[in-house]
XYZ file of C-alpha atoms in Angstrom:
559
model
C 95.585 150.997 -9.755
C 99.138 151.707 -9.037
C 98.176 154.841 -7.231
C 95.694 152.909 -5.069
C 98.223 150.240 -4.226
C 100.736 152.887 -3.320
C 98.245 154.542 -0.979
C 97.509 151.204 0.649
C 101.176 150.461 1.230
C 101.618 153.995 2.616
C 98.684 153.463 4.987
C 100.134 150.181 6.178
C 103.355 151.905 7.159
C 101.574 153.566 10.080
C 100.317 151.498 12.987
C 96.644 151.530 13.742
C 95.528 153.480 16.780
C 92.971 150.998 18.088
C 95.452 148.826 19.999
C 96.764 151.924 21.777
C 93.319 152.779 23.093
C 93.137 149.511 25.037
C 95.114 150.785 28.083
C 92.080 152.874 29.045
C 90.870 149.978 31.213
C 94.188 149.626 33.100
C 94.127 153.383 33.639
C 90.713 153.123 35.258
C 92.006 150.183 37.268
C 94.958 152.266 38.478
C 92.639 155.098 39.467
C 90.477 152.676 41.431
C 93.485 151.265 43.234
C 94.605 154.789 44.088
C 91.215 155.493 45.672
C 91.425 152.199 47.589
C 94.947 153.012 48.752
C 93.832 156.447 49.980
C 90.871 154.974 51.869
C 92.920 152.344 53.654
C 95.570 154.935 54.509
C 92.914 157.079 56.181
C 91.638 154.013 58.018
C 95.107 153.402 59.436
C 95.562 157.042 60.332
C 92.354 157.227 62.348
C 92.367 153.748 63.851
C 93.543 153.134 67.459
C 97.284 152.782 67.537
C 99.038 149.926 69.270
C 102.392 151.567 69.651
C 104.080 151.189 73.005
C 103.506 154.647 74.393
C 106.678 155.514 76.173
C 106.411 159.262 76.379
C 104.252 159.341 79.505
C 103.855 162.486 81.581
C 105.770 164.355 84.214
C 106.972 162.431 87.273
C 106.177 164.008 90.662
C 108.128 162.691 93.660
C 107.852 164.062 97.209
C 111.090 163.903 99.181
C 111.820 164.614 102.837
C 115.468 165.531 102.415
C 116.884 166.537 105.772
C 114.602 169.201 107.225
C 113.273 170.088 103.777
C 109.931 168.796 102.472
C 110.325 169.010 98.691
C 108.396 168.034 95.598
C 110.692 167.074 92.722
C 109.137 167.155 89.240
C 110.887 165.445 86.343
C 109.398 166.932 83.203
C 108.605 164.751 80.211
C 111.562 163.919 77.959
C 110.482 164.227 74.326
C 113.597 162.905 72.610
C 117.105 161.626 73.166
C 119.653 162.952 73.341
C 117.875 165.895 74.873
C 117.203 167.936 78.011
C 115.652 166.743 81.254
C 113.971 169.651 83.023
C 113.820 169.268 86.804
C 111.696 171.513 89.027
C 112.057 171.532 92.800
C 109.053 172.947 94.675
C 109.608 174.106 98.251
C 107.044 174.714 100.989
C 106.697 177.202 103.816
C 109.526 176.838 106.308
C 111.961 175.211 103.872
C 115.453 176.556 104.596
C 117.489 178.068 101.783
C 120.484 176.245 100.402
C 121.898 174.376 97.433
C 121.042 170.951 96.074
C 123.411 169.024 93.835
C 121.673 167.093 91.044
C 123.148 164.338 88.899
C 121.715 162.179 86.099
C 123.022 158.612 85.948
C 121.943 155.931 83.430
C 121.317 152.472 84.878
C 120.121 149.151 83.575
C 121.665 146.392 81.511
C 121.988 145.895 77.776
C 123.364 143.396 75.290
C 125.120 146.312 73.635
C 128.557 146.844 75.139
C 128.544 150.561 74.318
C 125.150 151.147 75.956
C 125.965 149.025 79.012
C 129.306 150.763 79.536
C 127.545 154.032 80.377
C 125.527 152.498 83.226
C 126.487 153.871 86.607
C 128.441 156.778 85.141
C 127.288 160.323 85.851
C 126.340 161.960 82.556
C 125.489 165.478 83.725
C 125.273 167.521 86.910
C 123.564 170.723 87.979
C 123.060 172.832 91.088
C 119.706 174.152 92.275
C 119.872 177.057 94.680
C 116.812 177.141 96.909
C 115.611 180.476 98.190
C 114.017 181.266 101.521
C 110.605 181.845 99.919
C 108.404 178.911 98.862
C 108.356 178.441 95.132
C 109.756 176.557 92.155
C 113.482 176.271 91.480
C 114.661 174.663 88.253
C 117.628 173.000 86.588
C 118.293 171.272 83.271
C 120.270 168.060 82.822
C 121.220 166.284 79.606
C 120.182 162.683 78.983
C 121.895 160.762 76.228
C 119.968 157.524 75.749
C 116.632 155.870 76.309
C 116.362 153.468 79.211
C 116.333 153.421 83.017
C 118.023 156.318 84.817
C 118.464 157.655 88.331
C 118.344 161.260 89.481
C 120.358 161.914 92.611
C 119.772 164.870 94.931
C 122.295 165.746 97.596
C 122.338 168.399 100.307
C 125.939 167.379 101.144
C 124.712 165.431 104.172
C 122.555 162.798 102.514
C 121.829 161.732 98.953
C 118.459 160.661 97.586
C 118.101 158.621 94.405
C 114.959 158.722 92.256
C 114.619 156.059 89.544
C 112.900 157.103 86.305
C 112.616 156.022 82.670
C 113.780 158.014 79.651
C 111.317 156.794 77.011
C 111.516 156.130 73.313
C 108.579 156.159 70.923
C 108.382 152.771 69.247
C 106.290 151.234 66.478
C 104.628 147.847 66.745
C 105.502 145.151 64.163
C 101.940 145.359 62.812
C 102.234 149.096 62.262
C 105.646 148.675 60.647
C 104.170 146.093 58.257
C 101.291 148.457 57.440
C 103.579 151.393 56.698
C 105.930 149.197 54.665
C 102.996 147.741 52.715
C 101.554 151.160 51.933
C 104.951 152.458 50.878
C 105.430 149.514 48.505
C 101.868 149.930 47.186
C 102.516 153.610 46.531
C 105.534 152.772 44.410
C 103.895 149.864 42.596
C 100.773 151.815 41.681
C 102.956 154.235 39.740
C 104.765 151.345 38.096
C 101.448 149.735 37.208
C 100.145 152.902 35.542
C 103.430 153.432 33.688
C 103.482 149.854 32.374
C 99.822 150.094 31.371
C 100.563 153.193 29.307
C 103.762 151.998 27.686
C 103.255 148.243 27.292
C 102.046 146.707 23.998
C 100.427 143.799 25.830
C 97.937 144.254 28.656
C 99.093 141.199 30.582
C 102.406 142.905 31.318
C 100.556 145.088 33.841
C 99.645 142.003 35.845
C 103.187 141.740 37.240
C 103.298 145.117 39.083
C 99.557 144.920 39.758
C 100.038 141.584 41.528
C 102.772 143.090 43.682
C 100.482 146.041 44.374
C 97.718 143.734 45.566
C 100.172 141.834 47.769
C 101.434 145.081 49.351
C 97.899 146.245 49.978
C 97.054 142.918 51.596
C 100.041 143.256 53.934
C 99.175 146.888 54.688
C 95.506 146.253 55.421
C 96.322 143.234 57.591
C 98.879 145.251 59.545
C 96.437 148.144 59.944
C 93.751 145.853 61.334
C 96.132 143.986 63.657
C 97.704 147.194 64.971
C 94.563 147.940 66.989
C 93.969 144.335 68.074
C 97.339 142.992 69.205
C 98.107 143.377 72.942
C 100.708 145.875 74.056
C 104.028 144.566 75.390
C 104.671 144.770 79.145
C 105.360 148.288 80.348
C 109.064 148.751 80.951
C 109.538 150.025 84.476
C 105.818 149.717 85.170
C 105.087 146.005 84.843
C 108.532 144.486 84.309
C 112.029 145.540 85.296
C 113.273 148.053 82.759
C 116.361 147.373 80.661
C 118.027 149.497 78.026
C 117.103 147.016 75.309
C 113.542 146.693 76.582
C 112.895 150.443 76.509
C 114.355 150.789 73.012
C 112.420 147.793 71.652
C 109.678 146.647 74.041
C 108.258 144.299 71.382
C 111.384 142.169 71.643
C 110.475 141.233 75.238
C 111.013 137.490 75.625
C 109.943 137.044 79.233
C 106.994 135.030 80.455
C 103.736 136.182 78.870
C 101.233 136.775 81.647
C 98.515 139.187 82.647
C 99.588 139.246 86.286
C 102.830 141.118 86.922
C 102.294 141.699 90.637
C 105.078 140.995 93.112
C 105.004 139.171 96.474
C 104.382 141.011 99.755
C 107.234 142.843 101.408
C 108.512 143.051 104.975
C 109.443 146.207 106.872
C 112.275 146.575 109.372
C 112.494 149.794 111.380
C 115.413 151.267 113.303
C 116.211 154.640 114.824
C 119.595 156.125 115.648
C 118.294 157.297 119.050
C 115.334 156.614 121.329
C 115.553 159.816 123.359
C 112.908 162.498 122.973
C 114.001 165.862 121.597
C 117.159 164.530 119.942
C 117.720 164.482 116.211
C 117.252 160.937 114.967
C 117.798 159.184 111.671
C 114.959 156.791 110.986
C 115.953 153.895 108.729
C 113.507 151.639 106.954
C 114.516 148.406 105.241
C 112.180 146.748 102.739
C 112.751 143.148 101.692
C 110.901 140.601 99.587
C 108.915 138.257 101.812
C 109.500 135.351 99.425
C 113.253 135.675 98.934
C 114.500 137.979 101.692
C 116.296 140.116 99.111
C 116.220 143.925 99.319
C 113.400 145.525 97.368
C 114.748 147.262 94.286
C 111.444 147.642 92.444
C 109.630 150.360 94.378
C 107.923 152.731 91.937
C 106.404 156.183 92.309
C 102.949 155.913 93.830
C 100.718 158.930 94.497
C 103.644 161.276 94.027
C 106.234 159.530 96.195
C 108.329 156.393 96.448
C 107.183 155.912 100.038
C 104.544 157.523 102.233
C 105.552 157.260 105.886
C 102.857 157.927 108.490
C 103.873 158.357 112.124
C 101.407 159.055 114.947
C 102.756 160.243 118.284
C 101.540 159.862 121.878
C 99.600 163.155 121.818
C 98.070 162.545 118.401
C 100.448 164.453 116.144
C 100.594 163.071 112.591
C 103.746 163.121 110.479
C 103.266 162.426 106.763
C 106.810 162.122 105.447
C 108.505 160.802 102.320
C 111.813 159.062 103.093
C 114.562 159.270 100.519
C 115.846 156.161 98.799
C 119.515 155.626 99.581
C 119.903 152.158 98.038
C 118.018 148.991 97.118
C 115.368 148.576 99.801
C 116.929 151.303 101.951
C 115.049 154.469 102.940
C 115.974 157.163 105.439
C 114.319 160.207 106.968
C 115.532 162.543 109.731
C 113.071 163.018 112.560
C 113.139 164.595 115.996
C 110.453 162.994 118.157
C 109.370 165.663 120.645
C 107.955 163.682 123.588
C 108.360 160.402 125.375
C 105.926 157.620 124.633
C 104.973 155.263 121.845
C 104.941 156.197 118.170
C 103.026 154.055 115.664
C 104.566 153.753 112.182
C 103.054 152.797 108.832
C 104.713 152.742 105.390
C 102.827 152.789 102.089
C 104.472 152.060 98.731
C 103.948 150.239 95.448
C 106.076 147.556 93.826
C 106.585 147.293 90.094
C 103.839 145.291 88.456
C 101.043 146.823 90.481
C 99.645 146.496 93.948
C 99.905 149.101 96.705
C 101.212 147.760 99.995
C 100.650 149.355 103.382
C 102.899 147.879 106.053
C 102.391 148.681 109.722
C 105.495 148.332 111.841
C 104.968 145.548 114.339
C 106.978 147.381 116.976
C 106.676 151.094 116.297
C 109.092 153.338 118.212
C 109.285 153.638 121.978
C 110.893 156.922 122.989
C 112.180 157.726 126.481
C 112.465 161.182 127.984
C 115.451 163.281 126.961
C 116.897 166.706 127.673
C 114.976 168.284 124.778
C 111.667 166.528 125.391
C 108.507 168.607 125.256
C 104.795 167.915 125.417
C 102.790 168.435 122.260
C 99.415 169.941 123.053
C 96.286 170.245 120.962
C 97.104 167.520 118.432
C 94.434 165.124 119.703
C 91.064 166.793 120.183
C 89.018 165.469 123.081
C 85.710 166.819 121.785
C 83.839 164.292 119.696
C 82.244 165.311 116.420
C 82.647 167.520 113.413
C 83.007 171.266 113.624
C 85.588 173.957 113.077
C 89.305 174.071 113.857
C 91.946 176.678 113.042
C 95.374 175.520 111.862
C 98.150 177.920 110.779
C 95.614 180.742 110.734
C 93.242 178.882 108.396
C 89.799 177.863 109.568
C 88.817 174.333 108.572
C 85.167 173.323 108.938
C 84.244 169.635 108.745
C 80.740 168.373 107.979
C 79.639 164.772 107.518
C 76.694 162.702 106.474
C 75.394 160.250 109.128
C 78.270 158.242 110.595
C 76.939 154.694 110.514
C 79.097 151.567 110.410
C 78.973 149.803 107.072
C 77.458 152.784 105.254
C 79.354 155.148 102.972
C 79.976 158.477 104.675
C 80.747 161.744 102.884
C 83.169 163.932 104.847
C 83.504 167.481 103.510
C 86.208 169.835 104.763
C 86.001 173.517 103.855
C 89.571 174.797 104.010
C 89.403 178.568 104.246
C 86.889 180.514 102.185
C 88.661 180.936 98.843
C 89.476 178.587 95.974
C 93.223 178.688 96.526
C 94.023 175.095 97.456
C 97.007 173.449 95.777
C 97.347 169.790 94.758
C 99.677 167.909 97.057
C 100.938 164.488 96.006
C 98.548 164.655 93.053
C 95.491 165.035 95.318
C 93.563 167.930 96.802
C 93.162 166.213 100.125
C 94.360 163.274 102.191
C 92.434 161.444 104.888
C 94.046 159.245 107.545
C 91.688 157.143 109.670
C 92.578 155.101 112.782
C 90.160 153.140 114.899
C 88.213 152.052 116.733
C 90.182 153.588 119.624
C 89.669 154.740 123.169
C 89.072 158.509 123.098
C 91.006 159.036 126.341
C 94.062 156.788 125.904
C 97.440 157.823 124.479
C 96.992 158.085 120.738
C 100.253 156.444 119.683
C 99.698 153.303 121.726
C 96.038 153.110 120.684
C 97.023 153.435 117.016
C 99.555 150.639 117.387
C 96.846 148.182 118.421
C 93.960 149.645 116.388
C 92.311 147.254 113.971
C 92.067 149.853 111.206
C 94.641 152.250 109.777
C 93.527 153.698 106.454
C 94.839 156.333 104.041
C 92.231 157.710 101.645
C 92.116 160.531 99.094
C 89.658 163.231 98.174
C 87.199 163.104 95.311
C 88.680 166.325 93.943
C 87.224 169.703 93.020
C 86.822 171.923 89.993
C 89.242 174.851 89.677
C 87.724 178.233 90.402
C 86.624 179.961 87.181
C 88.424 183.170 88.130
C 91.809 181.460 87.974
C 93.735 180.707 84.818
C 94.573 177.004 84.724
C 95.175 176.792 80.999
C 97.285 173.844 80.068
C 95.688 171.567 82.643
C 92.920 169.110 81.852
C 90.714 167.808 84.595
C 88.800 164.542 84.810
C 87.121 162.779 87.673
C 89.365 161.195 90.287
C 88.140 158.975 93.046
C 89.805 158.289 96.372
C 92.454 155.683 95.802
C 91.856 153.757 99.017
C 88.155 154.344 99.577
C 85.109 152.824 97.968
C 83.362 155.133 95.473
C 80.561 152.695 94.627
C 77.956 154.593 96.622
C 78.713 158.012 95.186
C 75.856 160.069 93.735
C 75.726 160.165 89.972
C 73.773 163.322 89.226
C 75.277 165.756 86.766
C 75.954 168.370 89.428
C 77.692 165.841 91.656
C 79.763 164.482 88.788
C 80.809 167.990 87.817
C 81.998 168.773 91.327
C 84.047 165.596 91.477
C 86.433 166.493 88.692
C 89.897 165.876 90.001
C 93.499 165.639 88.967
C 93.853 162.578 86.768
C 95.853 163.137 83.575
C 94.249 162.749 80.148
C 95.944 161.273 77.067
C 99.342 161.391 78.719
C 98.996 165.046 79.757
C 100.521 165.870 83.117
C 98.323 166.683 86.102
C 98.301 170.103 87.687
C 101.114 170.518 90.201
C 101.487 172.591 93.347
C 102.025 175.788 91.399
C 98.295 175.809 90.519
C 96.416 177.353 93.479
C 92.923 177.260 92.005
C 90.947 174.550 93.807
C 88.570 174.218 96.701
C 87.718 175.438 99.197
C 85.622 172.297 99.683
C 87.442 168.961 99.810
C 85.217 165.878 99.946
C 86.021 162.317 100.955
C 83.949 159.141 100.826
C 84.765 156.502 103.406
C 82.943 153.505 104.886
C 83.715 152.914 108.562
C 83.608 149.143 109.059
C 82.659 149.040 112.758
C 81.117 151.197 115.446
C 83.313 153.142 117.839
C 85.555 156.203 118.066
C 87.920 157.042 115.223
C 90.848 159.435 115.031
C 90.753 161.280 111.709
C 93.348 163.607 110.184
C 92.648 165.714 107.084
C 95.533 167.180 105.071
C 95.495 169.821 102.346
C 97.912 172.400 100.944
C 97.232 176.137 100.971
C 99.670 179.025 100.598
C 102.478 176.482 100.153
C 101.755 175.142 103.647
C 100.663 171.581 104.415
C 97.730 171.809 106.832
C 97.023 168.825 109.110
C 93.680 168.984 110.904
C 92.724 166.314 113.512
C 89.195 165.296 114.493
C 87.625 162.687 116.770
C 84.490 161.061 115.350
C 82.015 158.586 116.765
C 80.496 155.992 114.435
C 77.265 154.312 115.459
C 76.286 150.751 114.742
C 73.454 149.808 112.427
C 71.295 148.758 115.371
C 71.799 152.193 116.972
C 70.049 154.003 114.123
C 66.720 155.564 114.942
C 63.883 155.103 112.439
């Protein structure tokens, strides 16, 4: 009896194991929550992100700096502080020399330290251009995200190119999701640890409740991250500031879906009106609503401004004036012959909307000591056919030219696939009309009802050329109607153009792997004669090919 009692008391000294087997259920609960956490994490990882993409691609800007026609490429900045790679592409006939580059931060900020750097040159470099066409490079340092200006100087004139140094940002919804998942990851470990160590099961409810709350925040943030609208694009839709680029979600301006700006006005002046003399053409852009100088011109089709000038004999100049100040653009130009020159400027204001302004006056040039007659720029023969420019044969074919019907114009430039993109396009089409086929072209253009600038549909790169690193997708003419285009697979394949994909940069002028066919779609609105100029780049030379076409009316069609 005593021995039995002693054994019982000895047995009671040790705790029973049954209560310690109860945490098995919390352990299974913790494993289930871990699986749930992993699943929601994968959902966030593969769901569309709502971050304000600020990396963008390369910026291509054509500049007519003095007697040099240049393409300046600002390569993508991947982090700040960091390098800004600048490439300057020259064309045939570009004289050798040096360009001075400078990077200057601009914009305003509530931070005194950030604002103090605005307007101060951060870094400089020199690019020495050779006599052969090609790419010449320099590297500048940028120190902060926000709006900047790149200045280029040939010691006679200085061009300024505005650009944005981006910063990758996270939306508030994404931040909440990441914070919630981080908290859930910590609390799931705490929950399992408490479940193993605690004597009472209800103690696990405290960290488990926090875990559920964190998961709720994380899942809500993950779902909202793909649904909430993006903030206005800094420098694209609204005026960029240093604070706005660093935190676009803090934008407190008016919430609207329409960021377009009012129309602009164009004032034109020339330093001389005598033929054969070097002139400085000045263009002033102002806001039609306020009269203030335009300081919101953005890069459009590879330039801040596309200036088209058509002379008395039909010569076309497609130039890109340099920006010298707010609303101020300049380009040097020697007009060769006396007569009237029609002028048109195309640009885009921040917020969207391309504007094409025709000068109401144009330029009247009188005879000078260096005047000369330009021959062969305005063909008198009506119709398509073949013309040779700079040793390259260009053959133009067209579908029936009927007013109100989409016409496909196809130019075969040479016989090899060696065309280069110019201004982001394979080809440019300038159309003026209806005009008299015998009158002076400049004066007829000035009073013509139509002056259009269209772009090619694009072309696939030749398979024998290596264009690795470039991705091609279809690109339609920016100023022409593509609604009547064929949609067969072969047609769609041949229309692949130069639009970037997923932020990748388009192929630049160093890629000579396109063509030789360049196709345009254009609808002539009325019957009559039209002056047409086709432009493409080959062998680093900009080819301009004029044609005179006759468009028939609908009633003139034969059954």
